[in-house]
Amino acid sequence: MNAPLRVALLYGSTREGRTGDQVVAWAAEQIRRDDRFELDVIDPLDHDLPAHFPAGEHEGMAQLTERLQQADAILIATPEYNHSFPAPLKQVIDLTGEAWQARPVAFISYGGVSGGLRAVEQLRQVFAELHAVTLRQVVSFMNVWQSFDKTGTLQNPARANQRLATLLTQLQWWARTLRQGREQQPYGAIL
């Protein structure tokens, strides 16, 4: 029970010049300082994912699915595009569907005036269908382009660091609880 929990930190954007690089770098630094967790940063750009849903096996899809299945919890850094989450994130979710079952999913959102919260609310509906547990706590960056300096350093980090610490404490509880449940009875066996 004292072994570190494996947290997958998933990029929600594949956009060129994405702000997500700064957001993920900040979050990864905070998580790596926390000995309760072992971090796996997952960038969909590092996987050869299909442009369409394949009928058979696909190597990039299988690799990404395996990494998500090894995670005790998943933390998604998502922007908000046009009041929703990015299409590439939906493709990743759809391609790896069963990997999300009985796992906690938490969010770091970013965007303009809403801070990406509209994207998170839509993602909650998707993850409910996949039998994942989403955490209420969200770390949100409103007007994100004003939050990081030109070097990618978070300005005035105290509030965001505290919100992430709270989120990680909740994520730890859910990850341990759901991991124990999956070990006692595989979730797929009850569907």
Tab-separated table of N, CA and C in Angstrom, residues 31-186:
chain	number	residue	atom	x	y	z
A	31	ILE	N	4.481	17.196	-9.421
A	31	ILE	CA	4.207	15.784	-9.145
A	31	ILE	C	5.503	15.036	-8.852
A	32	ARG	N	6.559	15.347	-9.574
A	32	ARG	CA	7.840	14.664	-9.345
A	32	ARG	C	8.402	14.952	-7.954
A	33	ARG	N	8.027	16.065	-7.369
A	33	ARG	CA	8.475	16.411	-6.006
A	33	ARG	C	7.705	15.642	-4.936
A	34	ASP	N	6.628	14.995	-5.317
A	34	ASP	CA	5.727	14.320	-4.384
A	34	ASP	C	6.025	12.820	-4.403
A	35	ASP	N	6.597	12.301	-3.323
A	35	ASP	CA	7.025	10.897	-3.315
A	35	ASP	C	5.870	9.897	-3.252
A	36	ARG	N	4.638	10.377	-3.218
A	36	ARG	CA	3.483	9.470	-3.272
A	36	ARG	C	3.237	8.961	-4.684
A	37	PHE	N	3.887	9.608	-5.670
A	37	PHE	CA	3.563	9.320	-7.062
A	37	PHE	C	4.790	8.987	-7.901
A	38	GLU	N	4.536	8.145	-8.881
A	38	GLU	CA	5.473	7.877	-9.972
A	38	GLU	C	4.804	8.435	-11.216
A	39	LEU	N	5.490	9.280	-11.957
A	39	LEU	CA	4.872	10.022	-13.049
A	39	LEU	C	5.212	9.436	-14.411
A	40	ASP	N	4.204	9.362	-15.263
A	40	ASP	CA	4.370	8.993	-16.668
A	40	ASP	C	3.699	10.089	-17.484
A	41	VAL	N	4.486	10.928	-18.143
A	41	VAL	CA	3.942	11.993	-18.981
A	41	VAL	C	3.668	11.404	-20.361
A	42	ILE	N	2.418	11.502	-20.790
A	42	ILE	CA	2.010	10.921	-22.064
A	42	ILE	C	1.612	12.031	-23.029
A	43	ASP	N	2.337	12.097	-24.129
A	43	ASP	CA	2.048	13.051	-25.185
A	43	ASP	C	1.548	12.261	-26.395
A	44	PRO	N	0.310	12.467	-26.822
A	44	PRO	CA	-0.187	11.729	-27.982
A	44	PRO	C	0.693	11.889	-29.222
A	45	LEU	N	1.432	12.996	-29.308
A	45	LEU	CA	2.319	13.192	-30.447
A	45	LEU	C	3.454	12.165	-30.489
A	46	ASP	N	3.736	11.522	-29.355
A	46	ASP	CA	4.798	10.518	-29.298
A	46	ASP	C	4.333	9.145	-29.773
A	47	HIS	N	3.054	9.013	-30.084
A	47	HIS	CA	2.488	7.738	-30.517
A	47	HIS	C	1.951	7.882	-31.935
A	48	ASP	N	2.179	6.868	-32.720
A	48	ASP	CA	1.677	6.860	-34.081
A	48	ASP	C	0.209	6.430	-34.048
A	49	LEU	N	-0.664	7.388	-33.736
A	49	LEU	CA	-2.082	7.071	-33.605
A	49	LEU	C	-2.778	7.173	-34.957
A	50	PRO	N	-3.755	6.318	-35.185
A	50	PRO	CA	-4.459	6.347	-36.470
A	50	PRO	C	-5.369	7.566	-36.580
A	51	ALA	N	-5.571	8.009	-37.801
A	51	ALA	CA	-6.473	9.136	-38.041
A	51	ALA	C	-7.928	8.696	-37.980
A	52	HIS	N	-8.159	7.402	-38.108
A	52	HIS	CA	-9.507	6.848	-38.021
A	52	HIS	C	-9.492	5.691	-37.028
A	53	PHE	N	-10.644	5.224	-36.651
A	53	PHE	CA	-10.734	4.116	-35.692
A	53	PHE	C	-10.473	2.813	-36.434
A	54	PRO	N	-9.364	2.133	-36.131
A	54	PRO	CA	-9.010	0.937	-36.900
A	54	PRO	C	-9.898	-0.261	-36.548
A	55	ALA	N	-10.078	-1.138	-37.534
A	55	ALA	CA	-10.867	-2.355	-37.333
A	55	ALA	C	-10.059	-3.416	-36.588
A	56	GLY	N	-8.742	-3.342	-36.692
A	56	GLY	CA	-7.899	-4.355	-36.055
A	56	GLY	C	-6.847	-3.730	-35.165
A	57	GLU	N	-5.818	-4.515	-34.886
A	57	GLU	CA	-4.721	-4.056	-34.032
A	57	GLU	C	-3.990	-2.885	-34.680
A	58	HIS	N	-3.550	-1.974	-33.837
A	58	HIS	CA	-2.753	-0.829	-34.277
A	58	HIS	C	-1.685	-0.599	-33.217
A	59	GLU	N	-0.411	-0.606	-33.626
A	59	GLU	CA	0.696	-0.553	-32.678
A	59	GLU	C	0.690	0.692	-31.797
A	60	GLY	N	0.520	1.874	-32.386
A	60	GLY	CA	0.509	3.108	-31.597
A	60	GLY	C	-0.617	3.122	-30.591
A	61	MET	N	-1.773	2.646	-31.005
A	61	MET	CA	-2.931	2.577	-30.127
A	61	MET	C	-2.680	1.596	-28.984
A	62	ALA	N	-2.083	0.450	-29.305
A	62	ALA	CA	-1.799	-0.561	-28.282
A	62	ALA	C	-0.798	-0.041	-27.252
A	63	GLN	N	0.215	0.685	-27.699
A	63	GLN	CA	1.216	1.232	-26.775
A	63	GLN	C	0.592	2.257	-25.837
A	64	LEU	N	-0.225	3.137	-26.383
A	64	LEU	CA	-0.870	4.154	-25.557
A	64	LEU	C	-1.841	3.515	-24.568
A	65	THR	N	-2.601	2.539	-25.027
A	65	THR	CA	-3.540	1.832	-24.151
A	65	THR	C	-2.799	1.168	-22.994
A	66	GLU	N	-1.681	0.538	-23.286
A	66	GLU	CA	-0.900	-0.135	-22.241
A	66	GLU	C	-0.403	0.859	-21.193
A	67	ARG	N	0.060	2.019	-21.634
A	67	ARG	CA	0.543	3.020	-20.673
A	67	ARG	C	-0.585	3.500	-19.771
A	68	LEU	N	-1.770	3.709	-20.343
A	68	LEU	CA	-2.909	4.143	-19.538
A	68	LEU	C	-3.358	3.035	-18.576
A	69	GLN	N	-3.324	1.796	-19.022
A	69	GLN	CA	-3.722	0.680	-18.168
A	69	GLN	C	-2.763	0.481	-17.002
A	70	GLN	N	-1.513	0.863	-17.168
A	70	GLN	CA	-0.532	0.753	-16.087
A	70	GLN	C	-0.713	1.846	-15.040
A	71	ALA	N	-1.457	2.869	-15.376
A	71	ALA	CA	-1.647	3.998	-14.459
A	71	ALA	C	-2.683	3.660	-13.393
A	72	ASP	N	-2.419	4.134	-12.185
A	72	ASP	CA	-3.405	4.046	-11.107
A	72	ASP	C	-4.373	5.219	-11.184
A	73	ALA	N	-3.942	6.308	-11.806
A	73	ALA	CA	-4.764	7.511	-11.943
A	73	ALA	C	-4.297	8.262	-13.179
A	74	ILE	N	-5.210	9.061	-13.736
A	74	ILE	CA	-4.887	9.819	-14.937
A	74	ILE	C	-5.242	11.283	-14.699
A	75	LEU	N	-4.307	12.146	-15.018
A	75	LEU	CA	-4.477	13.587	-14.903
A	75	LEU	C	-4.356	14.158	-16.307
A	76	ILE	N	-5.399	14.836	-16.768
A	76	ILE	CA	-5.430	15.365	-18.125
A	76	ILE	C	-5.240	16.875	-18.080
A	77	ALA	N	-4.304	17.363	-18.873
A	77	ALA	CA	-4.113	18.812	-19.045
A	77	ALA	C	-4.794	19.184	-20.352
A	78	THR	N	-5.959	19.814	-20.252
A	78	THR	CA	-6.737	20.099	-21.455
A	78	THR	C	-7.008	21.583	-21.645
A	79	PRO	N	-6.871	22.043	-22.876
A	79	PRO	CA	-7.327	23.385	-23.190
A	79	PRO	C	-8.812	23.352	-23.526
A	80	GLU	N	-9.361	24.526	-23.679
A	80	GLU	CA	-10.727	24.656	-24.176
A	80	GLU	C	-10.659	25.317	-25.537
A	81	TYR	N	-11.172	24.625	-26.533
A	81	TYR	CA	-11.277	25.184	-27.883
A	81	TYR	C	-12.755	25.286	-28.222
A	82	ASN	N	-13.230	26.467	-28.525
A	82	ASN	CA	-14.619	26.660	-28.948
A	82	ASN	C	-15.621	26.043	-27.979
A	83	HIS	N	-15.415	26.301	-26.692
A	83	HIS	CA	-16.299	25.842	-25.608
A	83	HIS	C	-16.274	24.334	-25.414
A	84	SER	N	-15.227	23.659	-25.863
A	84	SER	CA	-15.157	22.212	-25.714
A	84	SER	C	-13.691	21.782	-25.613
A	85	PHE	N	-13.493	20.475	-25.547
A	85	PHE	CA	-12.137	19.939	-25.498
A	85	PHE	C	-11.684	19.595	-26.916
A	86	PRO	N	-10.383	19.458	-27.144
A	86	PRO	CA	-9.858	19.233	-28.490
A	86	PRO	C	-10.225	17.858	-29.057
A	87	ALA	N	-10.427	17.829	-30.358
A	87	ALA	CA	-10.747	16.583	-31.055
A	87	ALA	C	-9.667	15.512	-30.869
A	88	PRO	N	-8.364	15.855	-30.889
A	88	PRO	CA	-7.364	14.804	-30.682
A	88	PRO	C	-7.485	14.120	-29.318
A	89	LEU	N	-7.933	14.850	-28.290
A	89	LEU	CA	-8.138	14.232	-26.986
A	89	LEU	C	-9.287	13.229	-27.063
A	90	LYS	N	-10.352	13.587	-27.749
A	90	LYS	CA	-11.475	12.653	-27.910
A	90	LYS	C	-11.027	11.409	-28.662
A	91	GLN	N	-10.189	11.582	-29.662
A	91	GLN	CA	-9.678	10.421	-30.412
A	91	GLN	C	-8.869	9.508	-29.497
A	92	VAL	N	-8.021	10.079	-28.654
A	92	VAL	CA	-7.247	9.273	-27.702
A	92	VAL	C	-8.185	8.514	-26.762
A	93	ILE	N	-9.182	9.195	-26.237
A	93	ILE	CA	-10.124	8.560	-25.312
A	93	ILE	C	-10.860	7.420	-26.005
A	94	ASP	N	-11.348	7.671	-27.207
A	94	ASP	CA	-12.102	6.643	-27.927
A	94	ASP	C	-11.235	5.448	-28.308
A	95	LEU	N	-9.995	5.693	-28.679
A	95	LEU	CA	-9.103	4.605	-29.085
A	95	LEU	C	-8.680	3.720	-27.917
A	96	THR	N	-8.725	4.249	-26.711
A	96	THR	CA	-8.209	3.526	-25.535
A	96	THR	C	-9.299	3.230	-24.515
A	97	GLY	N	-10.536	3.222	-24.916
A	97	GLY	CA	-11.712	3.157	-24.054
A	97	GLY	C	-11.620	2.343	-22.782
A	98	GLU	N	-11.318	1.062	-22.867
A	98	GLU	CA	-11.334	0.202	-21.687
A	98	GLU	C	-10.240	0.545	-20.686
A	99	ALA	N	-9.204	1.209	-21.115
A	99	ALA	CA	-8.102	1.572	-20.213
A	99	ALA	C	-8.554	2.527	-19.109
A	100	TRP	N	-9.662	3.202	-19.303
A	100	TRP	CA	-10.143	4.201	-18.353
A	100	TRP	C	-11.039	3.610	-17.273
A	101	GLN	N	-11.516	2.403	-17.470
A	101	GLN	CA	-12.485	1.819	-16.546
A	101	GLN	C	-11.948	1.722	-15.120
A	102	ALA	N	-12.761	2.166	-14.186
A	102	ALA	CA	-12.471	2.081	-12.750
A	102	ALA	C	-11.156	2.764	-12.378
A	103	ARG	N	-10.872	3.864	-13.055
A	103	ARG	CA	-9.703	4.675	-12.734
A	103	ARG	C	-10.153	6.104	-12.453
A	104	PRO	N	-9.478	6.761	-11.528
A	104	PRO	CA	-9.795	8.173	-11.296
A	104	PRO	C	-9.161	9.044	-12.372
A	105	VAL	N	-9.918	10.036	-12.795
A	105	VAL	CA	-9.444	10.983	-13.800
A	105	VAL	C	-9.610	12.388	-13.219
A	106	ALA	N	-8.531	13.144	-13.255
A	106	ALA	CA	-8.546	14.521	-12.756
A	106	ALA	C	-8.108	15.444	-13.885
A	107	PHE	N	-8.355	16.734	-13.690
A	107	PHE	CA	-8.138	17.687	-14.776
A	107	PHE	C	-7.357	18.920	-14.336
A	108	ILE	N	-6.487	19.349	-15.239
A	108	ILE	CA	-5.904	20.678	-15.219
A	108	ILE	C	-6.400	21.312	-16.509
A	109	SER	N	-7.156	22.392	-16.391
A	109	SER	CA	-7.713	23.012	-17.591
A	109	SER	C	-7.149	24.409	-17.774
A	110	TYR	N	-7.165	24.837	-19.007
A	110	TYR	CA	-6.664	26.171	-19.299
A	110	TYR	C	-7.365	26.723	-20.532
A	111	GLY	N	-7.434	28.038	-20.571
A	111	GLY	CA	-8.080	28.696	-21.693
A	111	GLY	C	-8.229	30.168	-21.429
A	112	GLY	N	-9.289	30.737	-21.989
A	112	GLY	CA	-9.561	32.154	-21.833
A	112	GLY	C	-10.318	32.442	-20.562
A	113	VAL	N	-11.438	33.131	-20.701
A	113	VAL	CA	-12.186	33.600	-19.543
A	113	VAL	C	-12.734	32.457	-18.688
A	114	SER	N	-13.025	31.310	-19.271
A	114	SER	CA	-13.574	30.195	-18.488
A	114	SER	C	-12.486	29.301	-17.908
A	115	GLY	N	-11.244	29.518	-18.281
A	115	GLY	CA	-10.158	28.697	-17.758
A	115	GLY	C	-10.244	27.235	-18.169
A	116	GLY	N	-10.991	26.958	-19.222
A	116	GLY	CA	-11.100	25.578	-19.698
A	116	GLY	C	-12.156	24.743	-19.000
A	117	LEU	N	-12.917	25.345	-18.105
A	117	LEU	CA	-13.884	24.575	-17.314
A	117	LEU	C	-15.025	24.004	-18.145
A	118	ARG	N	-15.372	24.648	-19.243
A	118	ARG	CA	-16.426	24.095	-20.107
A	118	ARG	C	-15.944	22.796	-20.750
A	119	ALA	N	-14.671	22.717	-21.094
A	119	ALA	CA	-14.114	21.485	-21.635
A	119	ALA	C	-14.177	20.368	-20.595
A	120	VAL	N	-13.852	20.697	-19.356
A	120	VAL	CA	-13.873	19.700	-18.278
A	120	VAL	C	-15.286	19.169	-18.073
A	121	GLU	N	-16.267	20.038	-18.071
A	121	GLU	CA	-17.642	19.584	-17.849
A	121	GLU	C	-18.092	18.628	-18.944
A	122	GLN	N	-17.676	18.862	-20.165
A	122	GLN	CA	-18.020	17.942	-21.245
A	122	GLN	C	-17.255	16.623	-21.107
A	123	LEU	N	-16.017	16.695	-20.679
A	123	LEU	CA	-15.233	15.473	-20.480
A	123	LEU	C	-15.837	14.588	-19.388
A	124	ARG	N	-16.417	15.178	-18.374
A	124	ARG	CA	-17.052	14.389	-17.314
A	124	ARG	C	-18.126	13.477	-17.889
A	125	GLN	N	-18.890	13.959	-18.856
A	125	GLN	CA	-19.925	13.134	-19.488
A	125	GLN	C	-19.311	11.952	-20.243
A	126	VAL	N	-18.220	12.211	-20.933
A	126	VAL	CA	-17.543	11.156	-21.683
A	126	VAL	C	-17.005	10.086	-20.732
A	127	PHE	N	-16.373	10.524	-19.652
A	127	PHE	CA	-15.773	9.554	-18.736
A	127	PHE	C	-16.807	8.787	-17.922
A	128	ALA	N	-17.958	9.363	-17.682
A	128	ALA	CA	-19.032	8.610	-17.023
A	128	ALA	C	-19.419	7.413	-17.877
A	129	GLU	N	-19.464	7.603	-19.176
A	129	GLU	CA	-19.801	6.510	-20.096
A	129	GLU	C	-18.727	5.421	-20.098
A	130	LEU	N	-17.489	5.801	-19.818
A	130	LEU	CA	-16.373	4.848	-19.814
A	130	LEU	C	-16.138	4.227	-18.439
A	131	HIS	N	-17.016	4.499	-17.481
A	131	HIS	CA	-16.913	3.939	-16.126
A	131	HIS	C	-15.665	4.416	-15.401
A	132	ALA	N	-15.257	5.644	-15.678
A	132	ALA	CA	-14.155	6.273	-14.947
A	132	ALA	C	-14.751	7.198	-13.891
A	133	VAL	N	-13.973	7.498	-12.863
A	133	VAL	CA	-14.407	8.380	-11.792
A	133	VAL	C	-13.675	9.705	-11.949
A	134	THR	N	-14.421	10.778	-12.182
A	134	THR	CA	-13.781	12.090	-12.313
A	134	THR	C	-13.827	12.823	-10.981
A	135	LEU	N	-12.750	13.512	-10.677
A	135	LEU	CA	-12.669	14.281	-9.443
A	135	LEU	C	-13.289	15.652	-9.642
A	136	ARG	N	-13.967	16.117	-8.602
A	136	ARG	CA	-14.596	17.434	-8.652
A	136	ARG	C	-13.552	18.544	-8.708
A	137	GLN	N	-12.505	18.428	-7.906
A	137	GLN	CA	-11.445	19.441	-7.846
A	137	GLN	C	-10.771	19.568	-9.214
A	138	VAL	N	-10.580	20.796	-9.676
A	138	VAL	CA	-9.908	21.065	-10.946
A	138	VAL	C	-8.905	22.189	-10.710
A	139	VAL	N	-7.755	22.085	-11.334
A	139	VAL	CA	-6.820	23.204	-11.371
A	139	VAL	C	-7.073	23.898	-12.704
A	140	SER	N	-7.421	25.172	-12.657
A	140	SER	CA	-7.832	25.893	-13.857
A	140	SER	C	-7.016	27.173	-14.016
A	141	PHE	N	-6.591	27.417	-15.251
A	141	PHE	CA	-5.852	28.637	-15.572
A	141	PHE	C	-6.694	29.504	-16.507
A	142	MET	N	-7.261	30.566	-15.946
A	142	MET	CA	-8.014	31.538	-16.734
A	142	MET	C	-7.021	32.464	-17.436
A	143	ASN	N	-7.298	32.772	-18.695
A	143	ASN	CA	-6.394	33.603	-19.496
A	143	ASN	C	-4.954	33.100	-19.362
A	144	VAL	N	-4.782	31.853	-19.698
A	144	VAL	CA	-3.532	31.131	-19.438
A	144	VAL	C	-2.304	31.829	-20.012
A	145	TRP	N	-2.448	32.512	-21.106
A	145	TRP	CA	-1.298	33.180	-21.724
A	145	TRP	C	-0.709	34.260	-20.837
A	146	GLN	N	-1.448	34.676	-19.803
A	146	GLN	CA	-0.939	35.654	-18.843
A	146	GLN	C	-0.345	34.975	-17.604
A	147	SER	N	-0.484	33.657	-17.506
A	147	SER	CA	-0.063	32.932	-16.307
A	147	SER	C	1.405	32.517	-16.321
A	148	PHE	N	1.976	32.375	-17.507
A	148	PHE	CA	3.357	31.917	-17.646
A	148	PHE	C	4.182	32.989	-18.330
A	149	ASP	N	5.439	33.119	-17.887
A	149	ASP	CA	6.290	34.110	-18.534
A	149	ASP	C	6.887	33.528	-19.814
A	150	LYS	N	7.761	34.282	-20.468
A	150	LYS	CA	8.327	33.860	-21.756
A	150	LYS	C	9.205	32.627	-21.647
A	151	THR	N	9.693	32.325	-20.439
A	151	THR	CA	10.516	31.128	-20.255
A	151	THR	C	9.672	29.910	-19.890
A	152	GLY	N	8.354	30.104	-19.763
A	152	GLY	CA	7.477	28.994	-19.404
A	152	GLY	C	7.292	28.816	-17.913
A	153	THR	N	7.776	29.763	-17.130
A	153	THR	CA	7.666	29.691	-15.673
A	153	THR	C	6.331	30.267	-15.230
A	154	LEU	N	5.648	29.551	-14.350
A	154	LEU	CA	4.382	30.022	-13.818
A	154	LEU	C	4.628	31.230	-12.926
A	155	GLN	N	3.931	32.309	-13.210
A	155	GLN	CA	4.023	33.506	-12.392
A	155	GLN	C	3.024	33.395	-11.243
A	156	ASN	N	3.401	33.841	-10.085
A	156	ASN	CA	2.530	33.777	-8.908
A	156	ASN	C	1.988	32.354	-8.693
A	157	PRO	N	2.865	31.393	-8.456
A	157	PRO	CA	2.449	29.990	-8.424
A	157	PRO	C	1.770	29.521	-7.145
A	158	ALA	N	1.721	30.308	-6.096
A	158	ALA	CA	1.235	29.823	-4.801
A	158	ALA	C	-0.167	29.217	-4.875
A	159	ARG	N	-1.100	29.918	-5.476
A	159	ARG	CA	-2.486	29.428	-5.539
A	159	ARG	C	-2.582	28.150	-6.373
A	160	ALA	N	-1.956	28.143	-7.539
A	160	ALA	CA	-2.005	26.958	-8.405
A	160	ALA	C	-1.308	25.775	-7.743
A	161	ASN	N	-0.185	26.013	-7.097
A	161	ASN	CA	0.515	24.926	-6.404
A	161	ASN	C	-0.355	24.334	-5.298
A	162	GLN	N	-1.057	25.191	-4.553
A	162	GLN	CA	-1.936	24.709	-3.482
A	162	GLN	C	-3.117	23.922	-4.045
A	163	ARG	N	-3.697	24.417	-5.122
A	163	ARG	CA	-4.828	23.702	-5.737
A	163	ARG	C	-4.386	22.345	-6.272
A	164	LEU	N	-3.199	22.288	-6.861
A	164	LEU	CA	-2.699	21.001	-7.356
A	164	LEU	C	-2.399	20.062	-6.198
A	165	ALA	N	-1.856	20.575	-5.101
A	165	ALA	CA	-1.585	19.729	-3.924
A	165	ALA	C	-2.883	19.116	-3.389
A	166	THR	N	-3.944	19.918	-3.333
A	166	THR	CA	-5.247	19.406	-2.885
A	166	THR	C	-5.755	18.353	-3.855
A	167	LEU	N	-5.662	18.642	-5.136
A	167	LEU	CA	-6.094	17.690	-6.157
A	167	LEU	C	-5.334	16.379	-6.042
A	168	LEU	N	-4.028	16.444	-5.844
A	168	LEU	CA	-3.216	15.228	-5.755
A	168	LEU	C	-3.562	14.408	-4.517
A	169	THR	N	-3.899	15.061	-3.423
A	169	THR	CA	-4.316	14.333	-2.223
A	169	THR	C	-5.606	13.576	-2.491
A	170	GLN	N	-6.558	14.213	-3.142
A	170	GLN	CA	-7.800	13.534	-3.499
A	170	GLN	C	-7.542	12.425	-4.515
A	171	LEU	N	-6.684	12.693	-5.476
A	171	LEU	CA	-6.355	11.694	-6.497
A	171	LEU	C	-5.702	10.476	-5.867
A	172	GLN	N	-4.847	10.706	-4.870
A	172	GLN	CA	-4.201	9.591	-4.176
A	172	GLN	C	-5.255	8.686	-3.536
A	173	TRP	N	-6.232	9.269	-2.854
A	173	TRP	CA	-7.266	8.472	-2.189
A	173	TRP	C	-8.028	7.627	-3.205
A	174	TRP	N	-8.492	8.270	-4.268
A	174	TRP	CA	-9.252	7.543	-5.292
A	174	TRP	C	-8.396	6.488	-5.982
A	175	ALA	N	-7.147	6.795	-6.266
A	175	ALA	CA	-6.272	5.836	-6.948
A	175	ALA	C	-6.045	4.592	-6.093
A	176	ARG	N	-5.772	4.776	-4.803
A	176	ARG	CA	-5.574	3.619	-3.913
A	176	ARG	C	-6.864	2.801	-3.779
A	177	THR	N	-7.971	3.485	-3.601
A	177	THR	CA	-9.252	2.804	-3.412
A	177	THR	C	-9.640	2.009	-4.657
A	178	LEU	N	-9.537	2.631	-5.819
A	178	LEU	CA	-9.925	1.936	-7.040
A	178	LEU	C	-8.921	0.860	-7.436
A	179	ARG	N	-7.639	1.081	-7.150
A	179	ARG	CA	-6.659	0.027	-7.433
A	179	ARG	C	-6.958	-1.201	-6.589
A	180	GLN	N	-7.258	-0.990	-5.315
A	180	GLN	CA	-7.600	-2.104	-4.438
A	180	GLN	C	-8.847	-2.831	-4.962
A	181	GLY	N	-9.832	-2.081	-5.399
A	181	GLY	CA	-11.039	-2.686	-5.956
A	181	GLY	C	-10.750	-3.505	-7.200
A	182	ARG	N	-9.919	-2.980	-8.106
A	182	ARG	CA	-9.573	-3.720	-9.327
A	182	ARG	C	-8.786	-4.974	-9.007
A	183	GLU	N	-7.934	-4.899	-7.958
A	183	GLU	CA	-7.163	-6.084	-7.563
A	183	GLU	C	-8.059	-7.157	-6.984
A	184	GLN	N	-9.076	-6.769	-6.227
A	184	GLN	CA	-9.988	-7.737	-5.608
A	184	GLN	C	-10.915	-8.356	-6.643
A	185	GLN	N	-11.368	-7.565	-7.597
A	185	GLN	CA	-12.230	-8.063	-8.665
A	185	GLN	C	-12.052	-7.193	-9.900
A	186	PRO	N	-11.548	-7.754	-10.991
A	186	PRO	CA	-11.382	-6.964	-12.206
A	186	PRO	C	-12.713	-6.320	-12.601
